[in-house]
Short mmCIF file of C-alpha atoms and ligand atoms in Angstrom, two decimals:
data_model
loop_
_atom_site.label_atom_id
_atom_site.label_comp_id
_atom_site.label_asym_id
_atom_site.label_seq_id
_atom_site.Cartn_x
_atom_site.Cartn_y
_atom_site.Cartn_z
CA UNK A 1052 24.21 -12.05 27.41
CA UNK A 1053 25.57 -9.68 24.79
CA UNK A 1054 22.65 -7.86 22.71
CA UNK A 1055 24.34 -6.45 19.91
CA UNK A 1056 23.27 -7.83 16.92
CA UNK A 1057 25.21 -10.27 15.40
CA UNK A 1058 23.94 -10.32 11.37
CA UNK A 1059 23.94 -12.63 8.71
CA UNK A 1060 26.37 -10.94 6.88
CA UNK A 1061 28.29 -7.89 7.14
CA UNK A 1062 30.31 -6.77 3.71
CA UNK A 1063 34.00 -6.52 4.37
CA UNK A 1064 36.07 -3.23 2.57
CA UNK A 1065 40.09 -3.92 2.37
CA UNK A 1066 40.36 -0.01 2.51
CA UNK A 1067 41.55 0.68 -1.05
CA UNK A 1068 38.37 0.47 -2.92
CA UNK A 1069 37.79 4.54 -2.95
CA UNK A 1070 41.94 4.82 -3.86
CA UNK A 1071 41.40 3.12 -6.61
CA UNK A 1072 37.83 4.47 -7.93
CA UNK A 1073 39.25 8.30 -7.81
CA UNK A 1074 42.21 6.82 -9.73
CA UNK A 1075 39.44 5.18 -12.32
CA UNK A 1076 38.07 8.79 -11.78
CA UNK A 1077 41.79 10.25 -13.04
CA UNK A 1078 41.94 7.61 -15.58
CA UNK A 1079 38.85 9.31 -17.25
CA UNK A 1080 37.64 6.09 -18.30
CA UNK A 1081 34.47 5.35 -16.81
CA UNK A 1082 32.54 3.07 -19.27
CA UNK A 1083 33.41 -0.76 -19.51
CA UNK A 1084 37.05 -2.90 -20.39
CA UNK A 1085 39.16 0.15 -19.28
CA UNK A 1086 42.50 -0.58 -17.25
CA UNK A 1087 41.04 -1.86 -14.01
CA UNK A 1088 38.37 -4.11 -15.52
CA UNK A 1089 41.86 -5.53 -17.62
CA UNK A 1090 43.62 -6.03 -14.28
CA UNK A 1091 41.11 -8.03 -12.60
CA UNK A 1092 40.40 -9.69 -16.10
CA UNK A 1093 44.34 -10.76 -15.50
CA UNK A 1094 44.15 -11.44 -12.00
CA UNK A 1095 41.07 -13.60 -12.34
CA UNK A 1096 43.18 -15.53 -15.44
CA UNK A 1097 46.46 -16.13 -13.37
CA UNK A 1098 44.52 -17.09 -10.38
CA UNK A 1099 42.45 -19.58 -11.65
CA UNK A 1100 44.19 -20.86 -15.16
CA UNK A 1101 41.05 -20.17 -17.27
CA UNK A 1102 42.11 -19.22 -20.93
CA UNK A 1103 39.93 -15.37 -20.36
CA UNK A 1104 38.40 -13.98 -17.90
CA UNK A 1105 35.40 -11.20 -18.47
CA UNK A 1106 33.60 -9.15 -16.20
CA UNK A 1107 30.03 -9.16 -16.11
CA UNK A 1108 27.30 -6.86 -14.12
CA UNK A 1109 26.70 -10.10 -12.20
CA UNK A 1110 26.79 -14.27 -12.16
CA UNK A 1111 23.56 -13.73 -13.80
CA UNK A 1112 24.75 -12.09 -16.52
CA UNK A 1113 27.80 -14.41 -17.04
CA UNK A 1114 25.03 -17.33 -17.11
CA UNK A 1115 22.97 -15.82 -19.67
CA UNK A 1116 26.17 -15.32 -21.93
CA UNK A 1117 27.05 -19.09 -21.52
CA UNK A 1118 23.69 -19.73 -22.36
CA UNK A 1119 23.50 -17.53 -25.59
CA UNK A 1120 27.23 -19.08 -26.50
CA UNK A 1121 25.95 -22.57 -26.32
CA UNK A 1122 23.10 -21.59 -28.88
CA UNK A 1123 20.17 -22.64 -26.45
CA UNK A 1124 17.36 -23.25 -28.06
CA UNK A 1125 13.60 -23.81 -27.41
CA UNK A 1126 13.10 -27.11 -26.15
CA UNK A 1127 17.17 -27.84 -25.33
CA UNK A 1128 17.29 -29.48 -22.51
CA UNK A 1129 19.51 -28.66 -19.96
CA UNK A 1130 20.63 -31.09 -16.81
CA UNK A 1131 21.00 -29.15 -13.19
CA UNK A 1132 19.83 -29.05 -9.23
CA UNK A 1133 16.78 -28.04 -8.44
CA UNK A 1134 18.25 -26.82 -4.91
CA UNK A 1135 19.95 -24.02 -6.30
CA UNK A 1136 19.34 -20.13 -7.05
CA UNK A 1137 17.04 -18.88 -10.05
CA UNK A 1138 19.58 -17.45 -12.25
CA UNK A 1139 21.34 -20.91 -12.76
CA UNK A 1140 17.63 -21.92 -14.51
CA UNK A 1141 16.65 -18.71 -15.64
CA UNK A 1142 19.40 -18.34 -17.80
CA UNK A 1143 18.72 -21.31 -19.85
CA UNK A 1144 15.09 -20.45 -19.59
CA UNK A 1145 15.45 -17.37 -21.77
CA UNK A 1146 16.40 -18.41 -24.59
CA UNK A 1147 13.66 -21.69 -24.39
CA UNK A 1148 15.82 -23.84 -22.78
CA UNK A 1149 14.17 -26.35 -20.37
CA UNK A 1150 15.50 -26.93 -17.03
CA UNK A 1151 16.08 -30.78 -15.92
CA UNK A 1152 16.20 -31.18 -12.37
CA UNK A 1153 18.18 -33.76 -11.09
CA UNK A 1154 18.73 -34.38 -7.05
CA UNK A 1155 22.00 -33.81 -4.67
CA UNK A 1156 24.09 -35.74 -2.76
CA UNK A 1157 23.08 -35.94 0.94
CA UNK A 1158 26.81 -34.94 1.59
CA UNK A 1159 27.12 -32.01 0.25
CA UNK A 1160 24.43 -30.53 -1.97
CA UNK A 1161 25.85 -30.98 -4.93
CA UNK A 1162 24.49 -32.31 -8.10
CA UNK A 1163 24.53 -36.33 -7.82
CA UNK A 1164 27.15 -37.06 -10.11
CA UNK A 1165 25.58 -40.60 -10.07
CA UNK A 1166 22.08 -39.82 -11.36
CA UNK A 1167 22.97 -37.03 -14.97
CA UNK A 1168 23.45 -39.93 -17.14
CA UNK A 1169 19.78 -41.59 -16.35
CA UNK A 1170 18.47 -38.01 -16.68
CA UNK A 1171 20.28 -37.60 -20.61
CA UNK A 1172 17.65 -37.71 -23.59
CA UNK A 1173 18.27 -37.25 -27.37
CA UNK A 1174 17.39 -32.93 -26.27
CA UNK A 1175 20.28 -32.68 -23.25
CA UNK A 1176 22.57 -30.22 -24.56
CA UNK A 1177 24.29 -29.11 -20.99
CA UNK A 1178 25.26 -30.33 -17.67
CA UNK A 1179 24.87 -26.87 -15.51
CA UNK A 1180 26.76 -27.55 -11.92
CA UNK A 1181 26.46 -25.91 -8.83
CA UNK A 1182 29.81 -25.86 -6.21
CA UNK A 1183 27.14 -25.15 -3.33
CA UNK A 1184 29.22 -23.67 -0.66
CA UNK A 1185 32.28 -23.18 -2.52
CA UNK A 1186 32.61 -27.39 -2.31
CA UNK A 1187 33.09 -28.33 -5.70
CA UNK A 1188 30.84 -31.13 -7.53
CA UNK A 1189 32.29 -34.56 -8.27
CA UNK A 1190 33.91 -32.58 -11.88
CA UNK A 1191 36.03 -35.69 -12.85
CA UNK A 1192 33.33 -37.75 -13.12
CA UNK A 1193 30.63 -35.06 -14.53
CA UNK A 1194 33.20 -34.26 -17.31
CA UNK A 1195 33.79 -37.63 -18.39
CA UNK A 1196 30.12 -38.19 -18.97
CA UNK A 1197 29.41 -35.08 -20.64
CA UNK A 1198 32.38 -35.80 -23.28
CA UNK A 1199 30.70 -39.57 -23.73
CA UNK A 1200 27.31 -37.89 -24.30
CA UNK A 1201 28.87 -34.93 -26.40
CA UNK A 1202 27.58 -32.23 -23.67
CA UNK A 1203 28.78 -29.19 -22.35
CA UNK A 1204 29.36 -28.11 -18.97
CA UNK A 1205 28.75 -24.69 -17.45
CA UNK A 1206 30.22 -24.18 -13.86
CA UNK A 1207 27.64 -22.08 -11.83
CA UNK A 1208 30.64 -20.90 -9.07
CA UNK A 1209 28.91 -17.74 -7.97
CA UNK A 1210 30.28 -19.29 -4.36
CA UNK A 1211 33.56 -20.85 -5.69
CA UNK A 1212 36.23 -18.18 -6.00
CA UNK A 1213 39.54 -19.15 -4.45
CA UNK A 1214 37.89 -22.95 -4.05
CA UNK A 1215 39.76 -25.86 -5.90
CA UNK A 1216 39.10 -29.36 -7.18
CA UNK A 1217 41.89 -31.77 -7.58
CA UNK A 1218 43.94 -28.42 -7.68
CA UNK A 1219 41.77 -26.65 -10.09
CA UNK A 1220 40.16 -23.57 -9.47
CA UNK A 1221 36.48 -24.02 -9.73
CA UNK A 1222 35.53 -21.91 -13.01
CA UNK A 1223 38.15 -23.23 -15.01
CA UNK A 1224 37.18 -26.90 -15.43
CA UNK A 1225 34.01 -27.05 -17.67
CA UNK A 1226 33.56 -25.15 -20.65
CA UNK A 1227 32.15 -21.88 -19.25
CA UNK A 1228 32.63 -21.00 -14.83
CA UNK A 1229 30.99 -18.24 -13.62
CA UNK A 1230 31.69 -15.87 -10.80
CA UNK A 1231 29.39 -13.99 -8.71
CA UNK A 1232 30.84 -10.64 -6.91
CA UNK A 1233 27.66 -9.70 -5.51
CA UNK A 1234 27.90 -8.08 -1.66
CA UNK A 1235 26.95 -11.37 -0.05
CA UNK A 1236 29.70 -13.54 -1.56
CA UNK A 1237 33.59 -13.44 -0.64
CA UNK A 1238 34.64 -10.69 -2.66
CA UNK A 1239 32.35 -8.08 -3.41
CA UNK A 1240 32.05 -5.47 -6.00
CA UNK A 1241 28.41 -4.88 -4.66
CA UNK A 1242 26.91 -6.51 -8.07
CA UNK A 1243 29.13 -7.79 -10.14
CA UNK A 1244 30.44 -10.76 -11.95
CA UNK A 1245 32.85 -12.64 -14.58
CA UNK A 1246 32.44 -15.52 -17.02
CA UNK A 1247 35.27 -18.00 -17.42
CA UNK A 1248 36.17 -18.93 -21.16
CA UNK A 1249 38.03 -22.34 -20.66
CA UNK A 1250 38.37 -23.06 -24.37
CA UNK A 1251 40.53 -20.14 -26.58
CA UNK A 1252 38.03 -20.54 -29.23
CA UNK A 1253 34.98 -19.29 -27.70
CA UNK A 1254 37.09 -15.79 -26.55
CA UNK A 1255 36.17 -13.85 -29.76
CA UNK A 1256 32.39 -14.71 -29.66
CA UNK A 1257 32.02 -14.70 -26.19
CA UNK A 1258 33.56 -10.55 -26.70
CA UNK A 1259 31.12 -9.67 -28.85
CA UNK A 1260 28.02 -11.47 -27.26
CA UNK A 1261 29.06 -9.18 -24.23
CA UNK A 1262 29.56 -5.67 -26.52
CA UNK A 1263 25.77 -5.54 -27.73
CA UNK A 1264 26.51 -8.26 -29.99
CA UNK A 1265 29.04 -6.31 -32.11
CA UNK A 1266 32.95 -6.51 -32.86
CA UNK A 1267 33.70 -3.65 -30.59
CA UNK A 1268 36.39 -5.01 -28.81
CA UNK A 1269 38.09 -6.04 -31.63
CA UNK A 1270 37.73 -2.89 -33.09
CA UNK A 1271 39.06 -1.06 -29.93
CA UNK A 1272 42.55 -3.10 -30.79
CA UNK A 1273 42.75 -2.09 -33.73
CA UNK A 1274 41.43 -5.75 -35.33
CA UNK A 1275 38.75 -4.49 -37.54
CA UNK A 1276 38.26 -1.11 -38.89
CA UNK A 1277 35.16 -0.11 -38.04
CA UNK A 1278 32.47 -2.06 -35.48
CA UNK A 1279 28.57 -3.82 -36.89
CA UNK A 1280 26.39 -5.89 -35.40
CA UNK A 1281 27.55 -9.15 -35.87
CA UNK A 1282 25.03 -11.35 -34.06
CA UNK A 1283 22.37 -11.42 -31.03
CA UNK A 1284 24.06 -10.04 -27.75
CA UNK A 1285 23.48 -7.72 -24.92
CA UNK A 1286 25.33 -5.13 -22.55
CA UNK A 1287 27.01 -7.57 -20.26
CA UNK A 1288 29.91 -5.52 -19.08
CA UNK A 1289 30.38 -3.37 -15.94
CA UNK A 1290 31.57 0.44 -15.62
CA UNK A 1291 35.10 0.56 -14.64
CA UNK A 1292 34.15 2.39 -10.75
CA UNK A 1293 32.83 -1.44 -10.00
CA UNK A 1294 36.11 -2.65 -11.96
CA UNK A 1295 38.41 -0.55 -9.53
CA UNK A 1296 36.17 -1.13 -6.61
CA UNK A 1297 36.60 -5.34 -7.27
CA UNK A 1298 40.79 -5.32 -7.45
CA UNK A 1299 40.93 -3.89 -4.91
CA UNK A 1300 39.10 -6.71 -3.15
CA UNK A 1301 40.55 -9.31 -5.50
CA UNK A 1302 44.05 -8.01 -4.24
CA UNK A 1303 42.97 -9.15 -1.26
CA UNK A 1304 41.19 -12.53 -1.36
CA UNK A 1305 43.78 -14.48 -0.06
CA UNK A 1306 43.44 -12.75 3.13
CA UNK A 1307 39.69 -13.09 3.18
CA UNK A 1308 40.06 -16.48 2.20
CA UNK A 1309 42.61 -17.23 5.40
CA UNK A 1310 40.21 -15.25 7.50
CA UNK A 1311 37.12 -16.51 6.50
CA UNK A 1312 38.51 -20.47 6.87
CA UNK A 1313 39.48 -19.80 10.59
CA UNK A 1314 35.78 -18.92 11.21
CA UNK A 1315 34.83 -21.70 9.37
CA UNK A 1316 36.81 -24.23 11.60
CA UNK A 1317 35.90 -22.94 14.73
CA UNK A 1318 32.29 -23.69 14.15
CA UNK A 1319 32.83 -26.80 12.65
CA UNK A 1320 35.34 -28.15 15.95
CA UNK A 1321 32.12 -26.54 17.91
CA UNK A 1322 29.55 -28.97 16.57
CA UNK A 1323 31.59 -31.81 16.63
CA UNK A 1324 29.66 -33.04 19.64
CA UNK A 1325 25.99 -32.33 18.54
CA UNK A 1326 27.03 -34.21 15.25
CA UNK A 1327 28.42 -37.32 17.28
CA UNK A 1328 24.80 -37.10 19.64
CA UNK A 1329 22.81 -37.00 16.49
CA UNK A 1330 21.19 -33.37 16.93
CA UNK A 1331 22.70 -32.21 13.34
CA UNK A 1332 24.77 -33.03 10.11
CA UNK A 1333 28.28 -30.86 9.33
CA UNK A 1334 28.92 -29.83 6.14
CA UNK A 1335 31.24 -32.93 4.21
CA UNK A 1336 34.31 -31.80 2.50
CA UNK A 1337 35.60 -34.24 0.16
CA UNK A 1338 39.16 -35.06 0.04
CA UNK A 1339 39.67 -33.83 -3.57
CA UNK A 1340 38.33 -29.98 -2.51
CA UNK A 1341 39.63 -27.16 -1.09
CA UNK A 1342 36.65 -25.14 -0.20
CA UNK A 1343 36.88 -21.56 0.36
CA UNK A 1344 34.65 -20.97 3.54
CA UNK A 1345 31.74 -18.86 1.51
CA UNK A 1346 29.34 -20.35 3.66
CA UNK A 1347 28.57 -22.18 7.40
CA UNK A 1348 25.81 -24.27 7.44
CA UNK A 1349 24.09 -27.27 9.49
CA UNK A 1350 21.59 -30.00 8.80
CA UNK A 1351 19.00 -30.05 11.75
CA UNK A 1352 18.09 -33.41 12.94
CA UNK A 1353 14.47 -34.02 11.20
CA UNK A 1354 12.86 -33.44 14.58
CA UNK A 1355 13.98 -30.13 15.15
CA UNK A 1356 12.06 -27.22 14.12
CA UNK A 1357 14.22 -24.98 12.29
CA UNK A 1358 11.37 -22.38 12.56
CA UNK A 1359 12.13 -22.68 15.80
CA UNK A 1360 15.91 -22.59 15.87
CA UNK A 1361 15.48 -19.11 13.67
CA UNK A 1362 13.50 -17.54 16.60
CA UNK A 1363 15.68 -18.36 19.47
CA UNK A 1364 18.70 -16.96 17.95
CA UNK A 1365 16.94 -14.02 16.53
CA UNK A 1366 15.77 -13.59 20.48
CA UNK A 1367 19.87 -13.45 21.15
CA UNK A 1368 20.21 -10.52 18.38
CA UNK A 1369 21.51 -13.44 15.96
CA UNK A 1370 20.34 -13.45 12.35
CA UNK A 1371 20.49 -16.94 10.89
CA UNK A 1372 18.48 -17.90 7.33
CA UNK A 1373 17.56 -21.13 6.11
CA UNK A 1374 18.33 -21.35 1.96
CA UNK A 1375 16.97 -21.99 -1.25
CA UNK A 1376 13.22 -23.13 -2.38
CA UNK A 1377 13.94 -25.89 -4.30
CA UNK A 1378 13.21 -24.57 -7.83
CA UNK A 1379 10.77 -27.66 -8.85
CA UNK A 1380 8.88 -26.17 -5.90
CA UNK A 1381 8.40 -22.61 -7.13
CA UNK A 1382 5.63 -21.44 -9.44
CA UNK A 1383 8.06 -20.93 -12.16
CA UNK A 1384 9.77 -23.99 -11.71
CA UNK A 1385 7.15 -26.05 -12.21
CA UNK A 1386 5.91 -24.30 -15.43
CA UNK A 1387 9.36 -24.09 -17.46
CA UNK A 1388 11.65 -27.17 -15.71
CA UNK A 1389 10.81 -30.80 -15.25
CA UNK A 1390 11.76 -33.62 -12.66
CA UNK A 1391 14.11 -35.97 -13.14
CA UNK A 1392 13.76 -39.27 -10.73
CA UNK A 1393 12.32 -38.28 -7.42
CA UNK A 1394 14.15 -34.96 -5.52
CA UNK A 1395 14.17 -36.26 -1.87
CA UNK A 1396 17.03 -35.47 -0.85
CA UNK A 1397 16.54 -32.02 -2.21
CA UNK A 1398 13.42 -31.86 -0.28
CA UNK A 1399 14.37 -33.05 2.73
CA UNK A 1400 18.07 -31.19 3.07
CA UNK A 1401 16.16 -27.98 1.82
CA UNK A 1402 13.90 -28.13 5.17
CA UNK A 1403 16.22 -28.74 7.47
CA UNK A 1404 19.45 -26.56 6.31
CA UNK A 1405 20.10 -23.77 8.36
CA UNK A 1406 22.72 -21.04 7.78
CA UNK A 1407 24.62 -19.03 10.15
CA UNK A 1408 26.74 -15.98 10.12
CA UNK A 1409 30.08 -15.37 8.35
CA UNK A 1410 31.71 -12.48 7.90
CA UNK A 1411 35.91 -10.82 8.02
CA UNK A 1412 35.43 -9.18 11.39
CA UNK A 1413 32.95 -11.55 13.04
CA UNK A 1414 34.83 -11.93 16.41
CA UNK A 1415 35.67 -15.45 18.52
CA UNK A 1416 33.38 -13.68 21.34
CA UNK A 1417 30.29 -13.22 18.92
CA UNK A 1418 31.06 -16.83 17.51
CA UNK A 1419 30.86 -18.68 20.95
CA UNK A 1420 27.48 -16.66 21.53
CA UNK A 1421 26.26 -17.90 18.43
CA UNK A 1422 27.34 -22.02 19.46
CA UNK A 1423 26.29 -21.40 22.96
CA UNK A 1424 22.97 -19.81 21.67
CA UNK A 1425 22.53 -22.89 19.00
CA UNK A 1426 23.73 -25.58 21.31
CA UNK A 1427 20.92 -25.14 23.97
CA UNK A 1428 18.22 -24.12 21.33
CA UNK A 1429 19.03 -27.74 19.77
CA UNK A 1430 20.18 -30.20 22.72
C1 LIG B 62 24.74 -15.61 -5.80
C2 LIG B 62 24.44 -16.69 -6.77
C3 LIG B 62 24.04 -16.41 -8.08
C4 LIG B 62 23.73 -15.03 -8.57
O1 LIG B 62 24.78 -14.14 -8.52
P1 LIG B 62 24.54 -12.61 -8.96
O2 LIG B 62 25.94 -12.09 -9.08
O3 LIG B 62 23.75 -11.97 -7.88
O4 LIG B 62 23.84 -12.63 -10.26
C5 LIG B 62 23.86 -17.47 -8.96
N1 LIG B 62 24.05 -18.73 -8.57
C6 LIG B 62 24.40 -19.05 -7.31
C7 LIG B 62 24.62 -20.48 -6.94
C8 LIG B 62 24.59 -18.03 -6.36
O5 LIG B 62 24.95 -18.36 -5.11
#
């Protein structure tokens, strides 16, 4: 059996990140919105259609400026899943929003496009979705209610870069997307993030909410003569070594993407079998995605003890991790959000979701140690 330890996640380098940081370096620009933080502003717009593309320090950040450019305020209610990570909530939460958690689909851990409206009262102001996996969420149907209720729609796709619905990238279908670039994701800037402007006429706001709430940017093009605080806003933007370090990866995420989707299928061929004998569920890909392999995971049959599962392949050298804590679960959930309808299929997915590992470089030799490991630790 082969001991070297296989982990969860390994961050991948395309080789021209430190090229380009000594030419940031060169550039004598370090700060924010110099020439490669514009480059991957344009690659992210001609890759995915969205009207502008921003960098952020994370998906976090680009949340909390969606949040702040949909004037949240205390008591707002805002419609998401529960089975999800904190920042989608604790955005919202900042500025006194109130988090409405509604449950997934069994398929794919999405938002249940077929429960929002029930969940709508005279407070909703936003639909927040979550393309868990990089799968996107029913958006055809989630827009079309959110235009009938007068609601808008923020697209948490920290996993979603280079994923599509109907042919759209995910990011660029609701009102706001936003990208995470953090060092377990796809492509990696080690933190790092963008927000997706999907309507022209939120650009000039959403540039000033980022510069410390002032007209800087504007000012920088020669707009305005001289920059004032113009309304509430932050420091949202990244220095221009994480800008270099991300095209270079960006340059490269059709690659990753490729290489990333062969893993992918191999494991999913693999557990074809224990699927068809009832041991565990495959992740469902709908017909109108194209998902972007961020993530492997299985659905243990309810008798299994994941616990368990965890131990055996940790005994092999192989680091697997279960996901999220539902938020309506957590202690912070359950004193800002509120349940919509009953979560069981958040509940019961949550316990028995297990995650294994995916990474550019993980070899076909590791991979079959992880199925053989799996396959005898759950038949
Ligand atoms: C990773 C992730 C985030 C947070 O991204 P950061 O860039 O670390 O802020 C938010 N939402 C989801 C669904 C994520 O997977």
């Amino acid at each position: 059996m082969n001991n070297a330890k296989i982990e969860f996640n390994r961050p991948y380098m395309t080789g021209k990140e430190f090229e380009y940081i000594t030419q940031a370096k060169l550039n004598n620009a370090l700060s924010g919105d110099g020439p490669f933080t514009k480059r991957c502003h344009h690659w992210i717009e001609e890759n995915t259609g969205c009207k502008k593309a921003l960098l952020t320090h994370s998906c976090t950040a680009a949340l909390e400026m969606a949040a702040l450019l949909l004037d949240i305020c205390p008591g707002d209610e805002v419609i998401m899943p529960s089975y999800t990570f904190v920042s989608t909530a604790n955005a919202f939460v900042l500025r006194g929003g109130v988090p409405v958690f509604v449950d997934i689909r069994p398929d794919t851990q999405n938002l249940d496009e077929n429960l929002i409206e029930d969940a709508i009262t005279p407070k909703t102001r936003a639909i927040v979705v979550v393309h868990y996996a990089g799968v996107a969420c029913e958006m055809d149907r989630i827009m079309e209610i959110a235009r009938t209720h007068n609601l808008k729609v923020v697209e948490d796709a920290a996993q979603g870069l280079m994923a599509t619905y109907k042919g759209k990238a995910l990011g660029s279908i609701g009102d706001f997307g936003a990208y995470s670039f953090h060092e377990t994701k796809n492509v990696i800037s080690g933190e790092g993030g963008a927000l997706l402007l999907n309507d022209s006429a939120t650009v000039l706001r959403a540039e000033t909410i980022r510069e410390k709430g002032t007209d800087r940017s504007q000012f920088f093009r020669g707009e305005v003569d001289k920059y004032t605080w113009q309304e509430v806003g932050s420091s949202f933007l990244p220095g221009e070594l994480v800008a270099a370090f991300l095209l270079a990866q960006l340059e490269e995420a059709h690659a990753i993407t490729d290489h990333r989707l062969a893993i992918w299928d191999r494991y999913h061929a693999a557990f074809e079998h224990l699927e068809s004998k009832g041991r565990l569920r495959r992740p469902c890909i709908p017909e109108s995605c194209q998902h972007n392999a961020h993530m492997y995971y299985i659905l243990l049959a309810p008798e299994i003890d994941r616990q368990g599962v965890i131990a055996q392949l940790k005994q092999h050298s192989i680091h697997s991790v279960f996901h999220y804590v539902p938020l309506h679960n957590s202690p912070a959930g359950k004193r800002y959000g509120k349940v919509h309808g009953t979560l069981a299929v958040t509940d019961s997915n949550s316990e028995c979701l297990l995650r294994l590992p995916l990474w550019v470089g993980l070899s076909e030799a590791q991979q079959e140690v992880i199925v053989d490991v799996l396959t005898s630790a759950i038949s």
